[in-house]
XYZ file of C-alpha atoms in Angstrom:
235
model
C 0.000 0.000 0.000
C 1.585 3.301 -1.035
C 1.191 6.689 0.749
C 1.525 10.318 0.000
C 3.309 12.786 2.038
C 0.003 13.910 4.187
C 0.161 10.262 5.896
C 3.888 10.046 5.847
C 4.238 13.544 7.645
C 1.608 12.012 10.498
C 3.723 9.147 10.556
C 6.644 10.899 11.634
C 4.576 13.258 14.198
C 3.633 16.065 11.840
C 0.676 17.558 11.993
C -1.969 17.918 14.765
C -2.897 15.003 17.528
C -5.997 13.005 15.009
C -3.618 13.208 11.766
C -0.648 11.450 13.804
C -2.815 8.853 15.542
C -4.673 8.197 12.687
C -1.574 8.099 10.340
C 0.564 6.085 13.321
C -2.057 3.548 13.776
C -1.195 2.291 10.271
C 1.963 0.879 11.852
C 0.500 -1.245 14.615
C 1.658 -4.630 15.269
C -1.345 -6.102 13.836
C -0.928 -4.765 10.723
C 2.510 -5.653 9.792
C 1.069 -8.849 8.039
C -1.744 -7.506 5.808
C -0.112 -4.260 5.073
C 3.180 -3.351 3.337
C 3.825 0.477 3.708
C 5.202 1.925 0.406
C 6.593 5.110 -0.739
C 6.971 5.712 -4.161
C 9.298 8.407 -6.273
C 6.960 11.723 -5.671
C 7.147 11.234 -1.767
C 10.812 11.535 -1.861
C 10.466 14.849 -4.134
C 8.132 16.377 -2.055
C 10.790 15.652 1.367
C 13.306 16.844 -0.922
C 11.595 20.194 -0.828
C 11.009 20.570 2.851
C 12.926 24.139 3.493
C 14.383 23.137 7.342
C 17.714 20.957 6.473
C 17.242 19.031 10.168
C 13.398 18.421 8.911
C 14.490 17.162 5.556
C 17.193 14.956 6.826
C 15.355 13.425 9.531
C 12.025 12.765 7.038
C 14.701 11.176 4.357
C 15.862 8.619 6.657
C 12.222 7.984 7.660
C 11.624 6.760 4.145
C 13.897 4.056 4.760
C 11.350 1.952 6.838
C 8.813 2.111 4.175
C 9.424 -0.201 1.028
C 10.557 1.858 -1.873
C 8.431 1.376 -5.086
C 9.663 2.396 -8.616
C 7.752 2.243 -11.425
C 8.661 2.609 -15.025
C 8.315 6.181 -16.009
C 6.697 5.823 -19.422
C 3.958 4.004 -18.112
C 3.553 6.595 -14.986
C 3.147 9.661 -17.696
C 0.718 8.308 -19.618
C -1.450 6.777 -16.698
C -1.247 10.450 -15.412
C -2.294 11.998 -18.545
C -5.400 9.526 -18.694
C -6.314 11.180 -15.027
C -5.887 14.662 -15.904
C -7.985 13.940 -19.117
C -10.486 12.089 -16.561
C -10.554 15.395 -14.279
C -11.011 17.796 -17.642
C -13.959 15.682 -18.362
C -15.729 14.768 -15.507
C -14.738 17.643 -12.812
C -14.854 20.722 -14.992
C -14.655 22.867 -11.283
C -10.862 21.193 -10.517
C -8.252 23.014 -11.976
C -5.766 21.635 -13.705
C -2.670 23.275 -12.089
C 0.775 22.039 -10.136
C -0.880 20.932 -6.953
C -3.536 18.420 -9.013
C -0.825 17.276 -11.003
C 1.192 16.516 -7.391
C -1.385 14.325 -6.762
C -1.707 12.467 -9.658
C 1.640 11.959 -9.790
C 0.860 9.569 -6.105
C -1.515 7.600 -8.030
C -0.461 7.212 -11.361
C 2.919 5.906 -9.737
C 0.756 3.504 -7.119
C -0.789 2.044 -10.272
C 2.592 1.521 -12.026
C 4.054 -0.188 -9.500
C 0.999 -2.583 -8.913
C -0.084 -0.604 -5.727
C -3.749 -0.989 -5.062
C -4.012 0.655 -1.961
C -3.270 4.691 -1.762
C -3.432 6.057 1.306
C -4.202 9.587 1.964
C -5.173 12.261 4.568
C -5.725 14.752 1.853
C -9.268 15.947 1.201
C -8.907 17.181 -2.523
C -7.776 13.453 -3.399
C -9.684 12.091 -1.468
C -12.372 13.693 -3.547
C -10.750 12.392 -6.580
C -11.558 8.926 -5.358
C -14.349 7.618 -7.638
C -12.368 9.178 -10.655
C -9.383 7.506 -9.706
C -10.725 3.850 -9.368
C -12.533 4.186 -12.557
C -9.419 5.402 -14.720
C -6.465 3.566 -12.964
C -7.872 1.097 -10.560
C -6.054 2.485 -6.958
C -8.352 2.870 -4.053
C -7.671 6.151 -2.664
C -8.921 5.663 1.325
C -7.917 7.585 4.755
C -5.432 5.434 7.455
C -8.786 4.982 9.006
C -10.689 3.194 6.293
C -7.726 0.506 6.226
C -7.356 -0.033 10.107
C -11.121 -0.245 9.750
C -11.133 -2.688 6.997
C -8.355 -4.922 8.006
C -9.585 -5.271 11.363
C -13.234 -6.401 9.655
C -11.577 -8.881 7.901
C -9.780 -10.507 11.320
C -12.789 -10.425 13.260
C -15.698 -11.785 11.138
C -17.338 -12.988 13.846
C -17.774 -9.831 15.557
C -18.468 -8.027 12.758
C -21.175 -10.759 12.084
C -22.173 -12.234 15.528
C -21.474 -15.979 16.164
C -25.368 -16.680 17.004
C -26.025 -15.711 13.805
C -23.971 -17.908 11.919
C -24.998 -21.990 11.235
C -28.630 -21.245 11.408
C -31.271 -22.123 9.314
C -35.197 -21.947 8.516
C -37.861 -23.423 10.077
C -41.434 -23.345 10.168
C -44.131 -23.850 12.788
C -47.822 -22.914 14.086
C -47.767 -19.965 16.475
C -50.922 -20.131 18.797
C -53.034 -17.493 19.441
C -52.191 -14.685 21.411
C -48.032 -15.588 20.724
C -47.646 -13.109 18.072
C -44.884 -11.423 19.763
C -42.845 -13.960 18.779
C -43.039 -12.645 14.831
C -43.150 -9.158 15.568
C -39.700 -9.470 17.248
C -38.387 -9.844 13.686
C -39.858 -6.300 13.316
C -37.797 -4.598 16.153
C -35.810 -2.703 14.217
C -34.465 0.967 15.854
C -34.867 2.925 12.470
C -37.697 1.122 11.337
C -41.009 -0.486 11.637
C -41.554 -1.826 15.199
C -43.941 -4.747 13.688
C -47.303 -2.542 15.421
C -49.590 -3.068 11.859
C -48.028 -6.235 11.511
C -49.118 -7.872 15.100
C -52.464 -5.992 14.651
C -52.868 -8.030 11.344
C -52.310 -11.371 12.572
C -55.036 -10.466 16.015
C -57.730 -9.219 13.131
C -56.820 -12.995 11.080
C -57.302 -14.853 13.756
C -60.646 -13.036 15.624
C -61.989 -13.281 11.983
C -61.233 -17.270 11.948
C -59.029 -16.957 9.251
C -57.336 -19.865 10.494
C -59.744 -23.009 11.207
C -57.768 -24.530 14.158
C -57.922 -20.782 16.319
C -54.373 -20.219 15.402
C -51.895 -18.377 13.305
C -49.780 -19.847 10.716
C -46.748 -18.026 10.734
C -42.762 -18.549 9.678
C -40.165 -18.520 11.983
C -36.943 -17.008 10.600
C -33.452 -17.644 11.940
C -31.175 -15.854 9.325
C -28.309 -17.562 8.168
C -25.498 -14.320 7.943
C -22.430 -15.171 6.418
C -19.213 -12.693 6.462
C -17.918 -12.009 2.494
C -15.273 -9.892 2.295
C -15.625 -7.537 -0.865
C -13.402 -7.358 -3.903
C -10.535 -5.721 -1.867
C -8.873 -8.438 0.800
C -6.262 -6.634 1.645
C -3.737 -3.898 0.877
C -0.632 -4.202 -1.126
């Protein structure tokens, strides 16, 4: 997984307290298996250019714990051009000046080295996110978004509770006057609470709808299974 200098910076202690934790948390012990940290050749431009000589030599051996990713420069340009072609198209109110360019440069480069994973605490990129999956295939995300994501995929089964999981569907009479027992399928906090519902079964049953004096209803025990989506993990 590749990132620009916004998570970089946070992941030396630049930047205000959320940016570092966020950015830090990307280097937690649990994450050293399913992530590789990248840096390709526009991160070590833009440390070139940091003004304070201490600042710039301190961030330049920083990039020496993150795996260095080179891509083949004809490929890079003309990925990039398809972008800023993308932009001119679809985001007429982006100009197309140094700073988009900058960015570009971060995910034309992730694309050319096989990166599919950018990371990025910038908010004009990150804005650039649909564009950029559709044109060169990098997911553009926040440190957050992968912790989240990685940690989903460890712990399916809190994500998707165990006592869901191995069940199956049955069916059975409910007696008269046991309606709750449906309606709790209803119980949702944003939705409908089952009320109409329980108050159709009563009317069905004092209007003999059913010949034996009962209900005939389905019990449902949801069978939930945990599928991770089309991204498993970061490279």
């Amino acid at each position: 997984m590749a990132v620009d200098h916004s998570v970089f910076f946070g992941l030396q202690g630049s930047g205000d307290e959320q940016d570092v934790e966020e950015s830090r948390a990307l280097e937690a012990g649990w994450l050293a298996d399913p992530i590789e940290l990248a840096h390709t050749p526009q991160l070590l431009r833009d440390v070139r250019e940091i003004d304070d000589r201490a600042e710039r030599t301190y961030q330049r051996a920083a990039l020496s714990r993150l795996r260095s990713a080179y891509p083949e420069k004809a490929s890079v340009s003309a990925r990039q051009e398809e972008l800023i072609a993308a932009v001119s198209e679809r985001l007429a109110d982006v100009p197309i000046d140094d700073d988009l360019r900058r960015r570009l440069q971060y995910v034309a480069e992730a694309a050319g080295a096989g990166l599919q994973v950018l990371a990025t605490r910038d908010p004009e990129l990150d804005r650039l996110a649909d564009l950029v999956w559709d044109v060169a295939r990098v997911r553009v995300v926040s440190p957050a978004l992968v912790t989240q994501h990685v940690d989903e995929l460890r712990q399916a089964q809190v994500y998707c509770p165990a006592d869901l999981l191995g069940t199956a569907f049955s069916a059975e009479e409910v007696a008269s006057g046991n309606e709750g027992e449906l309606v709790a399928f209803f119980d949702q906090a944003d939705g409908d609470r089952g009320t109409a519902f329980a108050a159709r079964l009563a009317a069905l049953d004092s209007d003999g709808f059913c010949g034996t004096g009962s209900c005939c209803g389905t019990r449902a025990d949801t069978r939930w299974r945990f599928t991770p989506g089309p991204w498993t993990g970061a490279r």
